[in-house]
Short mmCIF file of N, CA and C and ligand atoms in Angstrom, two decimals:
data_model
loop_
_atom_site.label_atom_id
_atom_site.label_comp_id
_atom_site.label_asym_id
_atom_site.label_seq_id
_atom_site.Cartn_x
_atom_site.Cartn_y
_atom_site.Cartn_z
N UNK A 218 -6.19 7.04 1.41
CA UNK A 218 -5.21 6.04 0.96
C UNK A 218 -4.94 6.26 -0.52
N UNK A 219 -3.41 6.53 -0.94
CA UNK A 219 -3.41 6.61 -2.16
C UNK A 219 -1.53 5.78 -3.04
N UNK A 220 -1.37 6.34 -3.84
CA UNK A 220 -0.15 5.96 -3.72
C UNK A 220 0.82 6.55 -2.46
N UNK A 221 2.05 5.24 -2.84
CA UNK A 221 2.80 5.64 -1.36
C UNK A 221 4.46 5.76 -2.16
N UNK A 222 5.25 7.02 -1.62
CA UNK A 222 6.04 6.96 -2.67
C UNK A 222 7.59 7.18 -2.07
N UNK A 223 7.24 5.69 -1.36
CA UNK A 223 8.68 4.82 -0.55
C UNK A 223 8.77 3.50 -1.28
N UNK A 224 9.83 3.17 -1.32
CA UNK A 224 9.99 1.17 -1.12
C UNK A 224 9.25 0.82 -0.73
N UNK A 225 8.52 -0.83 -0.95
CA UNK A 225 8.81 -1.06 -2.23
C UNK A 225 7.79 0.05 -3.56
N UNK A 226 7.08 0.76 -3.20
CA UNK A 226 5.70 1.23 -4.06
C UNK A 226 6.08 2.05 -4.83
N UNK A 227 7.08 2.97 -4.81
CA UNK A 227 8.05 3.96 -5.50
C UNK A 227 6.90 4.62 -6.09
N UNK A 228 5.85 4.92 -5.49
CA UNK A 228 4.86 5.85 -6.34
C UNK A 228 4.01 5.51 -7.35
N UNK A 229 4.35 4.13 -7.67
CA UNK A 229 3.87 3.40 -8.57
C UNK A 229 1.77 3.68 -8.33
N UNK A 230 1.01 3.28 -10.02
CA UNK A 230 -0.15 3.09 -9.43
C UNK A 230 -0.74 1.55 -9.34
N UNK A 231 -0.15 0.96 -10.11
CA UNK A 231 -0.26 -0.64 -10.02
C UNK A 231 0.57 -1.33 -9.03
N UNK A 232 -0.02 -2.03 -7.60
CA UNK A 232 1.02 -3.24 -7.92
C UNK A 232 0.61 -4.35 -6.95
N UNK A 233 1.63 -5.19 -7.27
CA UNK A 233 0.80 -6.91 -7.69
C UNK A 233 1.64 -7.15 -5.93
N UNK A 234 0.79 -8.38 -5.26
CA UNK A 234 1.27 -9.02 -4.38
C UNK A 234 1.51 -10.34 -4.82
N UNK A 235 2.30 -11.02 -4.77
CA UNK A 235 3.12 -12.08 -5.25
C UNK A 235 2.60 -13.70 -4.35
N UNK A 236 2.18 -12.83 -3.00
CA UNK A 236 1.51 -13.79 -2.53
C UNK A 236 0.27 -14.33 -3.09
N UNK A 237 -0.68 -13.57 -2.99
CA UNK A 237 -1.86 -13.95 -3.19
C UNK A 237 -1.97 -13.59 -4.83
N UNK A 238 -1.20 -13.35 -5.79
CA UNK A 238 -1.23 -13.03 -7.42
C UNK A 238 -2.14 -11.90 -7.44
N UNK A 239 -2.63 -11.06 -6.63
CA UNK A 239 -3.54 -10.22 -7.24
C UNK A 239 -2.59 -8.84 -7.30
N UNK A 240 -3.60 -8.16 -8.28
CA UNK A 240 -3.18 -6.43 -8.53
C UNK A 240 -3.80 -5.95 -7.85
N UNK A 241 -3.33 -5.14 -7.58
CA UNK A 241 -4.18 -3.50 -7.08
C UNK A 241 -3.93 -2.17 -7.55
N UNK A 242 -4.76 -1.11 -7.56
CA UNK A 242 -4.57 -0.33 -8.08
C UNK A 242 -4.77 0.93 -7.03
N UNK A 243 -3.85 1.76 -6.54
CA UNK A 243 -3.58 2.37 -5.68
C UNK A 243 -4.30 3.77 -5.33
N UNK A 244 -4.62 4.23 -6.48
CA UNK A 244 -5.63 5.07 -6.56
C UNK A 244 -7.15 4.85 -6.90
N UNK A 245 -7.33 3.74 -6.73
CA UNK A 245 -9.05 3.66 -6.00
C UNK A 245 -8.63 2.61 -4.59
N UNK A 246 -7.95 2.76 -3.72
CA UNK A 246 -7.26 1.88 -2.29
C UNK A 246 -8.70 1.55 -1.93
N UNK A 247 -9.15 0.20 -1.25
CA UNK A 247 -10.18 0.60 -0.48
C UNK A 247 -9.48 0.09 0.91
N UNK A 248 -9.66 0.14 2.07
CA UNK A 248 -9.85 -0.41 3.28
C UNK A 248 -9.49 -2.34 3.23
N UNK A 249 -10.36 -2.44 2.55
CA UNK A 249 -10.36 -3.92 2.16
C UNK A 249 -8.77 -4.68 1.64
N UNK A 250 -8.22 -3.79 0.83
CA UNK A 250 -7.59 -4.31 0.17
C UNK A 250 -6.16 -4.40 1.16
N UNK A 251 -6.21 -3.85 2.17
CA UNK A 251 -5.30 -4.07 3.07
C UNK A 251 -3.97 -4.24 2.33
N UNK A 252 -3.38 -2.91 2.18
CA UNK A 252 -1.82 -2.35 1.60
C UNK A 252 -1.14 -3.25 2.55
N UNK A 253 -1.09 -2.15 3.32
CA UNK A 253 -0.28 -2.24 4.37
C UNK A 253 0.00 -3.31 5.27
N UNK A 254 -0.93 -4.35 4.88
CA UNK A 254 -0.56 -5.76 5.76
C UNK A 254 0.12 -6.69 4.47
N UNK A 255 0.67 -6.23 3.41
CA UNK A 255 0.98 -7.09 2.35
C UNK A 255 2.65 -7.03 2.71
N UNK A 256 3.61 -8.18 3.13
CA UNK A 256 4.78 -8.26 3.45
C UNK A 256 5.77 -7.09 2.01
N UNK A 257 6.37 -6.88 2.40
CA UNK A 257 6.98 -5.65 1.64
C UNK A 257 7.98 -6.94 0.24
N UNK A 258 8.26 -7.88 1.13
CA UNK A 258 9.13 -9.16 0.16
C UNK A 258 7.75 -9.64 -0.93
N UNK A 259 6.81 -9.47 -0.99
CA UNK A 259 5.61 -9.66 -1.61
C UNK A 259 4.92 -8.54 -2.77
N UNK A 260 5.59 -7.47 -2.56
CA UNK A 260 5.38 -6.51 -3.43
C UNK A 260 6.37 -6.23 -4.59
N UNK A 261 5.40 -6.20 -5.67
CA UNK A 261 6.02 -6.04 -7.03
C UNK A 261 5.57 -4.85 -7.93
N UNK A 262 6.15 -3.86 -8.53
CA UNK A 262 6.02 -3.03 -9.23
C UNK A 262 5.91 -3.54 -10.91
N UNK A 263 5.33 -2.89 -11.73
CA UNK A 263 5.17 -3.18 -13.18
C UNK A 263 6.00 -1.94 -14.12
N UNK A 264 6.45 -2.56 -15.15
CA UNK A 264 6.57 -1.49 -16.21
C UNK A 264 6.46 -1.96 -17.23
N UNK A 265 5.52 -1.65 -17.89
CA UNK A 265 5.08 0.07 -17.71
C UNK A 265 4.08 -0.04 -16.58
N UNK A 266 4.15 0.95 -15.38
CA UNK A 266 2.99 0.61 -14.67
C UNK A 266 1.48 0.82 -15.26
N UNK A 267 1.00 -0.21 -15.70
CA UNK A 267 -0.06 -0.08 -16.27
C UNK A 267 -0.93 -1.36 -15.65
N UNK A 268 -2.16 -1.19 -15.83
CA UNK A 268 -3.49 -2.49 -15.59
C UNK A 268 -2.70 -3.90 -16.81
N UNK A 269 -2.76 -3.35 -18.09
CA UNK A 269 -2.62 -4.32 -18.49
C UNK A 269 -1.01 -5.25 -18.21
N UNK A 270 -0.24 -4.90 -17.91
CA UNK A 270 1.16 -5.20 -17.90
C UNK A 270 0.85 -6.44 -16.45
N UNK A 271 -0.13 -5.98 -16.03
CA UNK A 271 -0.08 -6.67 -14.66
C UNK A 271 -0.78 -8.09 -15.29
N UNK A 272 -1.36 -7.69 -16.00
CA UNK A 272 -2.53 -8.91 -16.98
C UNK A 272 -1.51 -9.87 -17.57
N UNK A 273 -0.36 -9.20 -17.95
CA UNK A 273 0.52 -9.65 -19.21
C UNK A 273 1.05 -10.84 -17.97
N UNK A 274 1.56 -10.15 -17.14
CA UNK A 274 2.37 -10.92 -15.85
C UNK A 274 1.27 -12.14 -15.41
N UNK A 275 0.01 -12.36 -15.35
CA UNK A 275 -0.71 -13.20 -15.09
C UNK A 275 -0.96 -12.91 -13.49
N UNK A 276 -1.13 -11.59 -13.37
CA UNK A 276 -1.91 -11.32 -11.91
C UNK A 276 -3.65 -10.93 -12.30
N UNK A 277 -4.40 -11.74 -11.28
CA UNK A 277 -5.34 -11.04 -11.14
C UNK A 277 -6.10 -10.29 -10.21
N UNK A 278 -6.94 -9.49 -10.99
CA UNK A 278 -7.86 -8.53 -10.33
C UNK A 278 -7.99 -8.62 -8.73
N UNK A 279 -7.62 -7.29 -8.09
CA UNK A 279 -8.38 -7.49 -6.52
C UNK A 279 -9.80 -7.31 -6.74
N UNK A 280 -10.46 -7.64 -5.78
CA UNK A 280 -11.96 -7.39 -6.01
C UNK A 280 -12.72 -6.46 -5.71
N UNK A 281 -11.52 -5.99 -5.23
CA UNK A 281 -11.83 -4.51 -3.86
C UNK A 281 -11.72 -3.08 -5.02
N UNK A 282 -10.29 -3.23 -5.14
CA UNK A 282 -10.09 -1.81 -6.09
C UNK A 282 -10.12 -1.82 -7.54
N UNK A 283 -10.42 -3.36 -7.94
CA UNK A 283 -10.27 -3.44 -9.36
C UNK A 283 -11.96 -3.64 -9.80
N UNK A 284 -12.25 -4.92 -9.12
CA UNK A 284 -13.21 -6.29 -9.60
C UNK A 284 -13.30 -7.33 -10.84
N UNK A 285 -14.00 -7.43 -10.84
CA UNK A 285 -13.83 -8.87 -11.76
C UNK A 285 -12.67 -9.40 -11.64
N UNK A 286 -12.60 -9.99 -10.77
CA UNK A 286 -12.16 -11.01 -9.26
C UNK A 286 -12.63 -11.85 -10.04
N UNK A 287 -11.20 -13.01 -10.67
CA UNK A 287 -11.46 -14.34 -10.91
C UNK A 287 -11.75 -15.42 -9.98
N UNK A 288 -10.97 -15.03 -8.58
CA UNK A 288 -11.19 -16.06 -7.68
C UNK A 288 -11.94 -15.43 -6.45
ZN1 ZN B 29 -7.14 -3.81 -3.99
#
């Protein structure tokens, strides 16, 4: 599992689900973090794609590919 480089993910390595506020980071994917069940209307890209930009936006950490999982 790594980046995916269709709509919405455009190759990106960050990105945030809108549902649940968390980031992920696409190149450490685990199993857990279940991409692919995240509604595609729920996915958001960053720029600059970066960790912190996602911080700036007020998403947090998955616990899976990131950690330090606030909730
Ligand atoms: Zn994750």
């Amino acid at each position: 599992m790594a980046r995916r480089y269709y709509h919405p993910f455009n190759g990106n390595r960050y990105i945030g689900n809108t549902n649940t506020n968390e980031v992920h980071d696409l190149e450490n994917e685990k199993t857990s973090c279940r991409i692919n069940e995240i509604k595609h209307d729920h996915i958001v890209n960053f720029n600059p794609d970066t960790h912190a930009q996602a911080k700036r936006e007020g998403f947090d950490n998955c616990a899976y590919c990131i950690g330090n999982s606030k909730y």
